[in-house]
Amino acid sequence: MVKTTPTWIPPTLFIVALVTAVMALSSCNSAGDADITLEESNGRVAVAAVHVAATGLGEILDGMDETRQIETIRAFIDPIRFYEDVSGYFYVYNYDCVNIAHAVDKSLPGQNLSDYQDMRGLYVIRELSAAAQNGSGFVTYYWPHPETQQEQEKVGYVETIPGTDYFIGTGYYPDME
C-alpha cells in the first residue's frame, strides 16, 4: 500500500467547509431526536464546530513559526459566525491564558486574562485552559454578550489545537434561547 501525504487545503476553502458544516448543524432540528432541547442542540454544535476547527487548524499550523501561526489563527476565526442568531464565534488562547485571537472583541488579543474573574468570581480563562489541557471540556461562566455588553451566563466548550500550546473555543448563552 502506498502512503500519501494529505494535500494542503487553503485556509479560505477550509473556512467555507467549516462554516457550511456548522450552519447545517445549527439549523438542524434533529428530526430523529424530536425531544432535543435548544441547549442540547447548541452544545452539539459547539462540540462539532470546535472539533472541526481545532483539527483543521492543527493541520494548517503544522510547521509554521509562532508569528505565522498567530496570523493564520486570527485570519481563520475572524469571519466565522454561527447559530441562528449568529452569536457563535471562536476565540483562541494559549495555556498561559494569553488571548491569541477573538472573533468579536478585538481588544483582547495579546492580553493575559489569567486573573479575569466573572461576576461570580470564577477565573474564566484559567478554567477554560484547564479543560483544554485535559483535551476538551465544557465550562459554565459569565461573559459579556456581544449585543448587550451585559455579563450573562455562557456555556463554553474548548479543545486543544493539536500540535500547539493553544486551545480554541466557542460558547452559547442559554438565557438568550
CSV table of N, CA and C in Angstrom, one decimal:
chain,number,residue,atom,x,y,z
A,1,MET,N,0.8,-1.2,0.0
A,1,MET,CA,0.0,0.0,0.0
A,1,MET,C,0.9,1.2,0.0
A,2,VAL,N,0.6,2.2,-0.8
A,2,VAL,CA,1.3,3.4,-0.9
A,2,VAL,C,0.7,4.4,0.0
A,3,LYS,N,1.5,5.0,0.9
A,3,LYS,CA,1.0,6.0,1.8
A,3,LYS,C,1.3,7.4,1.2
A,4,THR,N,0.2,8.2,1.1
A,4,THR,CA,0.3,9.5,0.5
A,4,THR,C,0.2,10.6,1.6
A,5,THR,N,0.8,11.7,1.4
A,5,THR,CA,0.7,12.8,2.3
A,5,THR,C,-0.6,13.6,1.9
A,6,PRO,N,-1.4,14.0,2.9
A,6,PRO,CA,-2.6,14.7,2.6
A,6,PRO,C,-2.3,16.0,1.9
A,7,THR,N,-3.1,16.4,0.9
A,7,THR,CA,-3.0,17.6,0.2
A,7,THR,C,-3.3,18.8,1.2
A,8,TRP,N,-2.5,19.8,1.1
A,8,TRP,CA,-2.8,21.0,2.0
A,8,TRP,C,-4.0,21.7,1.4
A,9,ILE,N,-5.0,22.1,2.3
A,9,ILE,CA,-6.2,22.8,1.9
A,9,ILE,C,-6.0,24.3,2.3
A,10,PRO,N,-6.3,25.1,1.3
A,10,PRO,CA,-6.1,26.6,1.6
A,10,PRO,C,-7.1,27.0,2.7
A,11,PRO,N,-6.6,27.8,3.6
A,11,PRO,CA,-7.5,28.2,4.8
A,11,PRO,C,-8.9,28.7,4.3
A,12,THR,N,-9.0,29.5,3.3
A,12,THR,CA,-10.3,30.0,2.9
A,12,THR,C,-11.2,28.9,2.5
A,13,LEU,N,-10.7,27.9,1.8
A,13,LEU,CA,-11.6,26.7,1.4
A,13,LEU,C,-12.0,26.0,2.7
A,14,PHE,N,-11.0,25.8,3.6
A,14,PHE,CA,-11.4,25.1,4.9
A,14,PHE,C,-12.4,25.9,5.6
A,15,ILE,N,-12.3,27.2,5.7
A,15,ILE,CA,-13.3,28.1,6.4
A,15,ILE,C,-14.7,27.9,5.7
A,16,VAL,N,-14.8,27.9,4.4
A,16,VAL,CA,-16.0,27.7,3.8
A,16,VAL,C,-16.6,26.3,4.1
A,17,ALA,N,-15.8,25.3,4.2
A,17,ALA,CA,-16.3,24.0,4.5
A,17,ALA,C,-16.7,24.0,6.0
A,18,LEU,N,-16.0,24.6,6.9
A,18,LEU,CA,-16.3,24.6,8.3
A,18,LEU,C,-17.7,25.4,8.5
A,19,VAL,N,-17.8,26.6,7.9
A,19,VAL,CA,-19.0,27.4,8.1
A,19,VAL,C,-20.2,26.6,7.5
A,20,THR,N,-20.0,26.0,6.4
A,20,THR,CA,-21.1,25.2,5.8
A,20,THR,C,-21.6,24.1,6.8
A,21,ALA,N,-20.6,23.3,7.3
A,21,ALA,CA,-20.9,22.2,8.3
A,21,ALA,C,-21.6,22.8,9.5
A,22,VAL,N,-21.1,23.8,10.1
A,22,VAL,CA,-21.6,24.4,11.3
A,22,VAL,C,-23.0,24.9,11.1
A,23,MET,N,-23.2,25.6,10.0
A,23,MET,CA,-24.5,26.2,9.7
A,23,MET,C,-25.5,25.0,9.5
A,24,ALA,N,-25.1,24.0,8.8
A,24,ALA,CA,-26.0,22.8,8.6
A,24,ALA,C,-26.4,22.2,10.0
A,25,LEU,N,-25.4,22.1,10.9
A,25,LEU,CA,-25.7,21.6,12.2
A,25,LEU,C,-26.6,22.5,13.0
A,26,SER,N,-26.3,23.8,12.9
A,26,SER,CA,-27.1,24.7,13.8
A,26,SER,C,-28.5,24.9,13.3
A,27,SER,N,-28.7,24.6,12.0
A,27,SER,CA,-30.1,24.8,11.5
A,27,SER,C,-30.9,23.5,11.6
A,28,CYS,N,-30.2,22.4,11.9
A,28,CYS,CA,-30.9,21.1,12.0
A,28,CYS,C,-31.8,21.1,13.2
A,29,ASN,N,-33.0,20.5,13.0
A,29,ASN,CA,-33.9,20.4,14.1
A,29,ASN,C,-33.9,19.0,14.6
A,30,SER,N,-32.9,18.2,14.4
A,30,SER,CA,-32.7,16.9,14.9
A,30,SER,C,-34.0,16.1,14.7
A,31,ALA,N,-34.4,15.9,13.4
A,31,ALA,CA,-35.6,15.2,13.1
A,31,ALA,C,-35.7,13.8,13.7
A,32,GLY,N,-34.5,13.1,13.9
A,32,GLY,CA,-34.5,11.8,14.5
A,32,GLY,C,-34.6,11.9,16.1
A,33,ASP,N,-34.5,13.1,16.6
A,33,ASP,CA,-34.5,13.2,18.1
A,33,ASP,C,-35.4,14.4,18.4
A,34,ALA,N,-36.7,14.3,18.3
A,34,ALA,CA,-37.6,15.4,18.5
A,34,ALA,C,-37.6,16.0,19.9
A,35,ASP,N,-37.1,15.3,20.9
A,35,ASP,CA,-37.1,15.8,22.2
A,35,ASP,C,-35.8,16.6,22.6
A,36,ILE,N,-35.0,16.8,21.7
A,36,ILE,CA,-33.7,17.5,22.0
A,36,ILE,C,-34.1,19.0,22.2
A,37,THR,N,-33.5,19.6,23.3
A,37,THR,CA,-33.7,21.0,23.6
A,37,THR,C,-32.8,21.8,22.8
A,38,LEU,N,-33.1,23.1,22.7
A,38,LEU,CA,-32.2,24.1,22.0
A,38,LEU,C,-30.8,24.1,22.7
A,39,GLU,N,-30.8,24.0,24.0
A,39,GLU,CA,-29.5,24.0,24.7
A,39,GLU,C,-28.6,22.8,24.3
A,40,GLU,N,-29.3,21.6,24.2
A,40,GLU,CA,-28.6,20.4,23.8
A,40,GLU,C,-28.1,20.5,22.3
A,41,SER,N,-28.9,21.1,21.5
A,41,SER,CA,-28.6,21.3,20.1
A,41,SER,C,-27.4,22.3,20.0
A,42,ASN,N,-27.4,23.4,20.8
A,42,ASN,CA,-26.3,24.3,20.8
A,42,ASN,C,-25.0,23.7,21.3
A,43,GLY,N,-25.2,22.8,22.3
A,43,GLY,CA,-24.0,22.1,22.8
A,43,GLY,C,-23.4,21.2,21.8
A,44,ARG,N,-24.2,20.5,21.0
A,44,ARG,CA,-23.7,19.7,20.0
A,44,ARG,C,-23.0,20.5,18.9
A,45,VAL,N,-23.6,21.6,18.5
A,45,VAL,CA,-23.0,22.5,17.5
A,45,VAL,C,-21.6,23.0,18.0
A,46,ALA,N,-21.6,23.4,19.3
A,46,ALA,CA,-20.3,23.9,19.9
A,46,ALA,C,-19.2,22.8,19.8
A,47,VAL,N,-19.5,21.6,20.2
A,47,VAL,CA,-18.6,20.5,20.1
A,47,VAL,C,-18.1,20.2,18.7
A,48,ALA,N,-19.1,20.1,17.8
A,48,ALA,CA,-18.7,19.8,16.4
A,48,ALA,C,-17.9,21.0,15.8
A,49,ALA,N,-18.3,22.2,16.0
A,49,ALA,CA,-17.6,23.3,15.4
A,49,ALA,C,-16.2,23.4,15.9
A,50,VAL,N,-16.0,23.3,17.2
A,50,VAL,CA,-14.7,23.4,17.9
A,50,VAL,C,-13.8,22.3,17.4
A,51,HIS,N,-14.3,21.1,17.4
A,51,HIS,CA,-13.5,20.0,17.0
A,51,HIS,C,-13.0,20.1,15.5
A,52,VAL,N,-13.9,20.5,14.6
A,52,VAL,CA,-13.5,20.6,13.2
A,52,VAL,C,-12.5,21.7,13.1
A,53,ALA,N,-12.7,22.9,13.8
A,53,ALA,CA,-11.8,24.0,13.7
A,53,ALA,C,-10.4,23.6,14.3
A,54,ALA,N,-10.4,22.9,15.5
A,54,ALA,CA,-9.2,22.5,16.1
A,54,ALA,C,-8.4,21.6,15.3
A,55,THR,N,-9.1,20.6,14.7
A,55,THR,CA,-8.4,19.6,13.9
A,55,THR,C,-7.8,20.3,12.6
A,56,GLY,N,-8.6,21.1,12.0
A,56,GLY,CA,-8.2,21.8,10.8
A,56,GLY,C,-7.0,22.7,11.1
A,57,LEU,N,-7.1,23.5,12.1
A,57,LEU,CA,-6.0,24.4,12.5
A,57,LEU,C,-4.8,23.7,12.8
A,58,GLY,N,-4.9,22.6,13.5
A,58,GLY,CA,-3.7,21.7,13.8
A,58,GLY,C,-3.0,21.4,12.6
A,59,GLU,N,-3.7,21.0,11.5
A,59,GLU,CA,-3.0,20.6,10.2
A,59,GLU,C,-2.5,21.9,9.5
A,60,ILE,N,-3.2,22.9,9.5
A,60,ILE,CA,-2.8,24.2,8.8
A,60,ILE,C,-1.6,24.8,9.5
A,61,LEU,N,-1.5,24.8,10.8
A,61,LEU,CA,-0.4,25.4,11.6
A,61,LEU,C,0.9,24.6,11.6
A,62,ASP,N,0.8,23.3,11.3
A,62,ASP,CA,1.9,22.4,11.4
A,62,ASP,C,3.1,23.0,10.6
A,63,GLY,N,4.3,23.2,11.3
A,63,GLY,CA,5.5,23.6,10.6
A,63,GLY,C,5.6,25.1,10.6
A,64,MET,N,4.6,25.9,11.0
A,64,MET,CA,4.7,27.4,10.9
A,64,MET,C,5.4,27.9,12.2
A,65,ASP,N,6.1,29.0,12.0
A,65,ASP,CA,6.7,29.7,13.2
A,65,ASP,C,5.5,30.4,14.0
A,66,GLU,N,5.8,30.8,15.2
A,66,GLU,CA,4.7,31.3,16.1
A,66,GLU,C,4.0,32.5,15.5
A,67,THR,N,4.8,33.4,14.9
A,67,THR,CA,4.2,34.6,14.3
A,67,THR,C,3.2,34.3,13.2
A,68,ARG,N,3.6,33.4,12.3
A,68,ARG,CA,2.7,33.0,11.2
A,68,ARG,C,1.5,32.2,11.8
A,69,GLN,N,1.7,31.4,12.8
A,69,GLN,CA,0.6,30.7,13.4
A,69,GLN,C,-0.5,31.6,13.9
A,70,ILE,N,0.0,32.7,14.6
A,70,ILE,CA,-1.0,33.6,15.2
A,70,ILE,C,-1.7,34.4,14.1
A,71,GLU,N,-1.0,34.8,13.1
A,71,GLU,CA,-1.6,35.5,12.0
A,71,GLU,C,-2.7,34.6,11.3
A,72,THR,N,-2.3,33.3,11.1
A,72,THR,CA,-3.3,32.4,10.5
A,72,THR,C,-4.5,32.1,11.3
A,73,ILE,N,-4.3,31.9,12.6
A,73,ILE,CA,-5.4,31.7,13.6
A,73,ILE,C,-6.4,32.9,13.5
A,74,ARG,N,-5.8,34.1,13.6
A,74,ARG,CA,-6.7,35.3,13.5
A,74,ARG,C,-7.5,35.4,12.2
A,75,ALA,N,-6.8,35.2,11.1
A,75,ALA,CA,-7.5,35.3,9.8
A,75,ALA,C,-8.5,34.2,9.7
A,76,PHE,N,-8.2,33.0,10.3
A,76,PHE,CA,-9.1,31.9,10.2
A,76,PHE,C,-10.4,32.1,11.0
A,77,ILE,N,-10.3,32.5,12.2
A,77,ILE,CA,-11.5,32.6,13.1
A,77,ILE,C,-12.4,33.9,12.8
A,78,ASP,N,-11.7,34.9,12.3
A,78,ASP,CA,-12.4,36.2,12.2
A,78,ASP,C,-13.7,36.2,11.5
A,79,PRO,N,-13.9,35.6,10.4
A,79,PRO,CA,-15.2,35.7,9.7
A,79,PRO,C,-16.3,34.7,10.1
A,80,ILE,N,-15.9,33.8,11.0
A,80,ILE,CA,-16.9,32.7,11.2
A,80,ILE,C,-17.9,33.1,12.3
A,81,ARG,N,-19.2,32.9,12.0
A,81,ARG,CA,-20.3,33.1,12.9
A,81,ARG,C,-21.3,32.0,12.7
A,82,PHE,N,-21.9,31.6,13.8
A,82,PHE,CA,-22.9,30.5,13.6
A,82,PHE,C,-24.0,30.6,14.7
A,83,TYR,N,-24.9,29.7,14.7
A,83,TYR,CA,-26.1,29.7,15.5
A,83,TYR,C,-27.1,30.6,14.7
A,84,GLU,N,-28.4,30.4,14.9
A,84,GLU,CA,-29.4,31.1,14.2
A,84,GLU,C,-29.2,32.6,14.4
A,85,ASP,N,-28.9,33.0,15.6
A,85,ASP,CA,-28.7,34.5,15.9
A,85,ASP,C,-27.3,35.0,15.6
A,86,VAL,N,-26.5,34.2,15.0
A,86,VAL,CA,-25.1,34.5,14.7
A,86,VAL,C,-24.2,34.9,15.9
A,87,SER,N,-24.6,34.4,17.1
A,87,SER,CA,-23.9,34.7,18.3
A,87,SER,C,-22.7,33.8,18.5
A,88,GLY,N,-22.6,32.8,17.7
A,88,GLY,CA,-21.5,31.8,17.8
A,88,GLY,C,-20.3,32.4,17.1
A,89,TYR,N,-19.1,32.3,17.8
A,89,TYR,CA,-17.9,32.8,17.3
A,89,TYR,C,-16.8,32.0,18.0
A,90,PHE,N,-15.5,32.1,17.5
A,90,PHE,CA,-14.4,31.4,18.1
A,90,PHE,C,-13.5,32.4,18.8
A,91,TYR,N,-12.8,31.8,19.8
A,91,TYR,CA,-11.7,32.5,20.5
A,91,TYR,C,-10.6,31.5,20.7
A,92,VAL,N,-9.3,32.0,20.7
A,92,VAL,CA,-8.1,31.1,20.9
A,92,VAL,C,-7.3,31.8,22.0
A,93,TYR,N,-6.8,30.9,22.9
A,93,TYR,CA,-5.9,31.3,24.0
A,93,TYR,C,-4.7,30.3,24.0
A,94,ASN,N,-3.6,30.7,24.6
A,94,ASN,CA,-2.6,29.8,24.9
A,94,ASN,C,-2.8,29.3,26.3
A,95,TYR,N,-2.1,28.2,26.7
A,95,TYR,CA,-2.3,27.6,28.0
A,95,TYR,C,-2.0,28.6,29.2
A,96,ASP,N,-1.3,29.6,28.9
A,96,ASP,CA,-1.0,30.6,30.0
A,96,ASP,C,-2.0,31.7,30.1
A,97,CYS,N,-3.1,31.5,29.4
A,97,CYS,CA,-4.3,32.4,29.4
A,97,CYS,C,-4.1,33.7,28.6
A,98,VAL,N,-3.2,33.7,27.7
A,98,VAL,CA,-3.0,34.9,26.9
A,98,VAL,C,-3.9,34.7,25.6
A,99,ASN,N,-4.7,35.7,25.4
A,99,ASN,CA,-5.6,35.7,24.2
A,99,ASN,C,-4.8,35.8,22.9
A,100,ILE,N,-5.0,34.8,22.1
A,100,ILE,CA,-4.3,34.8,20.8
A,100,ILE,C,-5.2,35.5,19.7
A,101,ALA,N,-6.5,35.2,19.8
A,101,ALA,CA,-7.4,35.7,18.8
A,101,ALA,C,-8.8,35.7,19.4
A,102,HIS,N,-9.6,36.7,19.0
A,102,HIS,CA,-11.0,36.7,19.4
A,102,HIS,C,-11.8,37.3,18.3
A,103,ALA,N,-12.8,36.6,17.8
A,103,ALA,CA,-13.5,37.0,16.6
A,103,ALA,C,-14.4,38.2,16.8
A,104,VAL,N,-14.8,38.5,18.1
A,104,VAL,CA,-15.7,39.6,18.3
A,104,VAL,C,-15.0,40.8,19.0
A,105,ASP,N,-14.2,40.5,20.1
A,105,ASP,CA,-13.6,41.6,20.9
A,105,ASP,C,-12.1,41.8,20.4
A,106,LYS,N,-11.9,42.7,19.6
A,106,LYS,CA,-10.6,42.9,19.0
A,106,LYS,C,-9.6,43.6,20.0
A,107,SER,N,-10.1,43.9,21.2
A,107,SER,CA,-9.2,44.5,22.2
A,107,SER,C,-8.5,43.4,23.0
A,108,LEU,N,-8.9,42.1,22.9
A,108,LEU,CA,-8.4,41.0,23.7
A,108,LEU,C,-7.0,40.4,23.2
A,109,PRO,N,-6.8,40.3,21.9
A,109,PRO,CA,-5.5,39.6,21.5
A,109,PRO,C,-4.3,40.3,22.2
A,110,GLY,N,-3.4,39.4,22.7
A,110,GLY,CA,-2.2,39.8,23.4
A,110,GLY,C,-2.4,40.0,24.9
A,111,GLN,N,-3.6,40.1,25.4
A,111,GLN,CA,-3.8,40.3,26.8
A,111,GLN,C,-3.8,39.0,27.6
A,112,ASN,N,-3.1,39.0,28.7
A,112,ASN,CA,-3.1,37.9,29.6
A,112,ASN,C,-4.4,38.0,30.5
A,113,LEU,N,-5.3,37.0,30.4
A,113,LEU,CA,-6.5,37.1,31.2
A,113,LEU,C,-6.6,36.0,32.3
A,114,SER,N,-5.4,35.6,32.8
A,114,SER,CA,-5.4,34.6,33.8
A,114,SER,C,-6.1,35.1,35.1
A,115,ASP,N,-6.1,36.4,35.3
A,115,ASP,CA,-6.7,36.9,36.5
A,115,ASP,C,-8.1,37.5,36.3
A,116,TYR,N,-8.7,37.3,35.1
A,116,TYR,CA,-10.0,37.7,34.8
A,116,TYR,C,-11.0,36.9,35.6
A,117,GLN,N,-11.9,37.5,36.3
A,117,GLN,CA,-13.0,36.8,37.1
A,117,GLN,C,-14.3,37.3,36.6
A,118,ASP,N,-15.2,36.4,36.4
A,118,ASP,CA,-16.6,36.8,36.0
A,118,ASP,C,-17.3,37.4,37.3
A,119,MET,N,-18.6,37.8,37.1
A,119,MET,CA,-19.3,38.4,38.2
A,119,MET,C,-19.5,37.5,39.4
A,120,ARG,N,-19.3,36.2,39.2
A,120,ARG,CA,-19.4,35.2,40.3
A,120,ARG,C,-18.1,34.8,40.9
A,121,GLY,N,-17.0,35.4,40.4
A,121,GLY,CA,-15.7,35.2,41.0
A,121,GLY,C,-14.9,34.0,40.4
A,122,LEU,N,-15.5,33.4,39.3
A,122,LEU,CA,-14.8,32.3,38.6
A,122,LEU,C,-13.6,32.9,37.7
A,123,TYR,N,-12.5,32.3,37.8
A,123,TYR,CA,-11.4,32.6,36.9
A,123,TYR,C,-11.6,31.9,35.6
A,124,VAL,N,-12.3,32.6,34.7
A,124,VAL,CA,-12.9,32.0,33.5
A,124,VAL,C,-11.8,31.4,32.6
A,125,ILE,N,-10.8,32.2,32.2
A,125,ILE,CA,-9.8,31.6,31.3
A,125,ILE,C,-9.0,30.5,31.9
A,126,ARG,N,-8.7,30.6,33.2
A,126,ARG,CA,-8.0,29.5,33.9
A,126,ARG,C,-8.8,28.2,33.7
A,127,GLU,N,-10.1,28.3,34.0
A,127,GLU,CA,-11.0,27.1,33.9
A,127,GLU,C,-11.0,26.6,32.5
A,128,LEU,N,-11.1,27.5,31.5
A,128,LEU,CA,-11.1,27.1,30.1
A,128,LEU,C,-9.8,26.4,29.7
A,129,SER,N,-8.7,27.0,30.2
A,129,SER,CA,-7.4,26.4,29.9
A,129,SER,C,-7.2,25.0,30.5
A,130,ALA,N,-7.7,24.9,31.8
A,130,ALA,CA,-7.6,23.6,32.4
A,130,ALA,C,-8.4,22.5,31.7
A,131,ALA,N,-9.6,22.9,31.2
A,131,ALA,CA,-10.4,22.0,30.4
A,131,ALA,C,-9.7,21.6,29.2
A,132,ALA,N,-9.1,22.6,28.5
A,132,ALA,CA,-8.4,22.3,27.2
A,132,ALA,C,-7.2,21.4,27.5
A,133,GLN,N,-6.5,21.6,28.6
A,133,GLN,CA,-5.3,20.8,28.9
A,133,GLN,C,-5.7,19.4,29.2
A,134,ASN,N,-6.9,19.2,29.5
A,134,ASN,CA,-7.4,17.8,29.6
A,134,ASN,C,-7.9,17.2,28.3
A,135,GLY,N,-7.7,18.0,27.2
A,135,GLY,CA,-8.1,17.6,25.9
A,135,GLY,C,-9.3,18.4,25.4
A,136,SER,N,-10.4,18.5,26.2
A,136,SER,CA,-11.5,19.3,25.8
A,136,SER,C,-12.5,19.4,27.0
A,137,GLY,N,-13.5,20.2,26.9
A,137,GLY,CA,-14.5,20.3,28.0
A,137,GLY,C,-15.4,21.5,28.0
A,138,PHE,N,-16.5,21.4,28.7
A,138,PHE,CA,-17.4,22.5,28.9
A,138,PHE,C,-17.1,23.2,30.2
A,139,VAL,N,-17.3,24.5,30.2
A,139,VAL,CA,-17.2,25.4,31.4
A,139,VAL,C,-18.3,26.4,31.3
A,140,THR,N,-19.1,26.5,32.4
A,140,THR,CA,-20.1,27.5,32.5
A,140,THR,C,-19.6,28.7,33.3
A,141,TYR,N,-19.8,29.9,32.7
A,141,TYR,CA,-19.3,31.1,33.3
A,141,TYR,C,-20.1,32.3,32.9
A,142,TYR,N,-19.8,33.5,33.3
A,142,TYR,CA,-20.5,34.7,32.8
A,142,TYR,C,-19.5,35.5,32.0
A,143,TRP,N,-20.1,36.0,30.9
A,143,TRP,CA,-19.3,36.8,29.9
A,143,TRP,C,-20.2,37.8,29.2
A,144,PRO,N,-19.6,39.0,28.9
A,144,PRO,CA,-20.4,40.0,28.2
A,144,PRO,C,-21.0,39.5,26.9
A,145,HIS,N,-22.3,39.6,26.7
A,145,HIS,CA,-23.0,39.2,25.5
A,145,HIS,C,-22.6,40.3,24.4
A,146,PRO,N,-22.3,39.8,23.2
A,146,PRO,CA,-21.8,40.8,22.1
A,146,PRO,C,-22.9,41.9,21.8
A,147,GLU,N,-24.1,41.6,22.0
A,147,GLU,CA,-25.2,42.6,21.6
A,147,GLU,C,-25.4,43.5,22.8
A,148,THR,N,-25.6,43.0,24.0
A,148,THR,CA,-26.0,43.8,25.2
A,148,THR,C,-24.8,44.3,26.0
A,149,GLN,N,-23.6,43.7,25.9
A,149,GLN,CA,-22.4,44.0,26.7
A,149,GLN,C,-22.6,43.7,28.1
A,150,GLN,N,-23.7,43.1,28.5
A,150,GLN,CA,-24.0,42.7,29.9
A,150,GLN,C,-23.5,41.3,30.1
A,151,GLU,N,-22.9,41.1,31.3
A,151,GLU,CA,-22.5,39.7,31.6
A,151,GLU,C,-23.7,38.8,31.8
A,152,GLN,N,-23.7,37.7,31.0
A,152,GLN,CA,-24.8,36.7,31.1
A,152,GLN,C,-24.1,35.3,31.1
A,153,GLU,N,-24.9,34.4,31.7
A,153,GLU,CA,-24.4,33.0,31.7
A,153,GLU,C,-24.1,32.5,30.3
A,154,LYS,N,-22.9,31.9,30.2
A,154,LYS,CA,-22.5,31.4,28.9
A,154,LYS,C,-21.9,30.0,29.2
A,155,VAL,N,-22.2,29.1,28.3
A,155,VAL,CA,-21.6,27.7,28.3
A,155,VAL,C,-20.6,27.7,27.2
A,156,GLY,N,-19.3,27.5,27.6
A,156,GLY,CA,-18.2,27.4,26.7
A,156,GLY,C,-17.7,26.0,26.5
A,157,TYR,N,-17.2,25.8,25.3
A,157,TYR,CA,-16.6,24.5,25.0
A,157,TYR,C,-15.3,24.8,24.4
A,158,VAL,N,-14.2,24.1,24.9
A,158,VAL,CA,-12.9,24.3,24.4
A,158,VAL,C,-12.2,23.0,24.0
A,159,GLU,N,-11.2,23.1,23.2
A,159,GLU,CA,-10.5,21.9,22.8
A,159,GLU,C,-9.1,22.3,22.4
A,160,THR,N,-8.1,21.5,22.7
A,160,THR,CA,-6.7,21.8,22.3
A,160,THR,C,-6.6,21.7,20.8
A,161,ILE,N,-5.8,22.7,20.2
A,161,ILE,CA,-5.4,22.6,18.8
A,161,ILE,C,-4.2,21.7,18.7
A,162,PRO,N,-4.3,20.6,18.1
A,162,PRO,CA,-3.3,19.6,18.1
A,162,PRO,C,-1.9,20.2,17.6
A,163,GLY,N,-0.9,19.7,18.3
A,163,GLY,CA,0.5,20.2,17.9
A,163,GLY,C,0.9,21.6,18.4
A,164,THR,N,0.0,22.2,19.2
A,164,THR,CA,0.3,23.6,19.7
A,164,THR,C,0.0,23.6,21.2
A,165,ASP,N,0.3,24.8,21.7
A,165,ASP,CA,0.0,25.1,23.1
A,165,ASP,C,-1.2,26.1,23.2
A,166,TYR,N,-2.1,26.0,22.1
A,166,TYR,CA,-3.2,26.8,22.0
A,166,TYR,C,-4.5,26.0,22.2
A,167,PHE,N,-5.6,26.6,22.6
A,167,PHE,CA,-6.9,26.0,22.6
A,167,PHE,C,-7.9,26.9,21.9
A,168,ILE,N,-8.9,26.3,21.3
A,168,ILE,CA,-9.9,27.1,20.6
A,168,ILE,C,-11.2,26.8,21.3
A,169,GLY,N,-12.1,27.8,21.4
A,169,GLY,CA,-13.4,27.5,22.0
A,169,GLY,C,-14.5,28.4,21.4
A,170,THR,N,-15.7,28.0,21.8
A,170,THR,CA,-16.9,28.8,21.5
A,170,THR,C,-17.8,28.7,22.6
A,171,GLY,N,-19.0,29.2,22.5
A,171,GLY,CA,-20.0,29.1,23.6
A,171,GLY,C,-21.3,29.6,23.1
A,172,TYR,N,-22.3,29.4,24.0
A,172,TYR,CA,-23.6,29.9,23.7
A,172,TYR,C,-24.2,30.4,25.0
A,173,TYR,N,-25.2,31.3,24.9
A,173,TYR,CA,-25.8,31.9,26.0
A,173,TYR,C,-27.2,31.3,26.2
A,174,PRO,N,-27.3,30.4,27.2
A,174,PRO,CA,-28.6,29.7,27.4
A,174,PRO,C,-29.8,30.6,27.7
A,175,ASP,N,-29.5,31.7,28.4
A,175,ASP,CA,-30.6,32.6,28.7
A,175,ASP,C,-31.2,33.3,27.5
A,176,MET,N,-30.4,33.3,26.4
A,176,MET,CA,-30.9,34.0,25.2
A,176,MET,C,-31.7,33.2,24.2
A,177,GLU,N,-31.9,31.9,24.6
A,177,GLU,CA,-32.6,31.0,23.8
A,177,GLU,C,-34.1,31.2,23.8
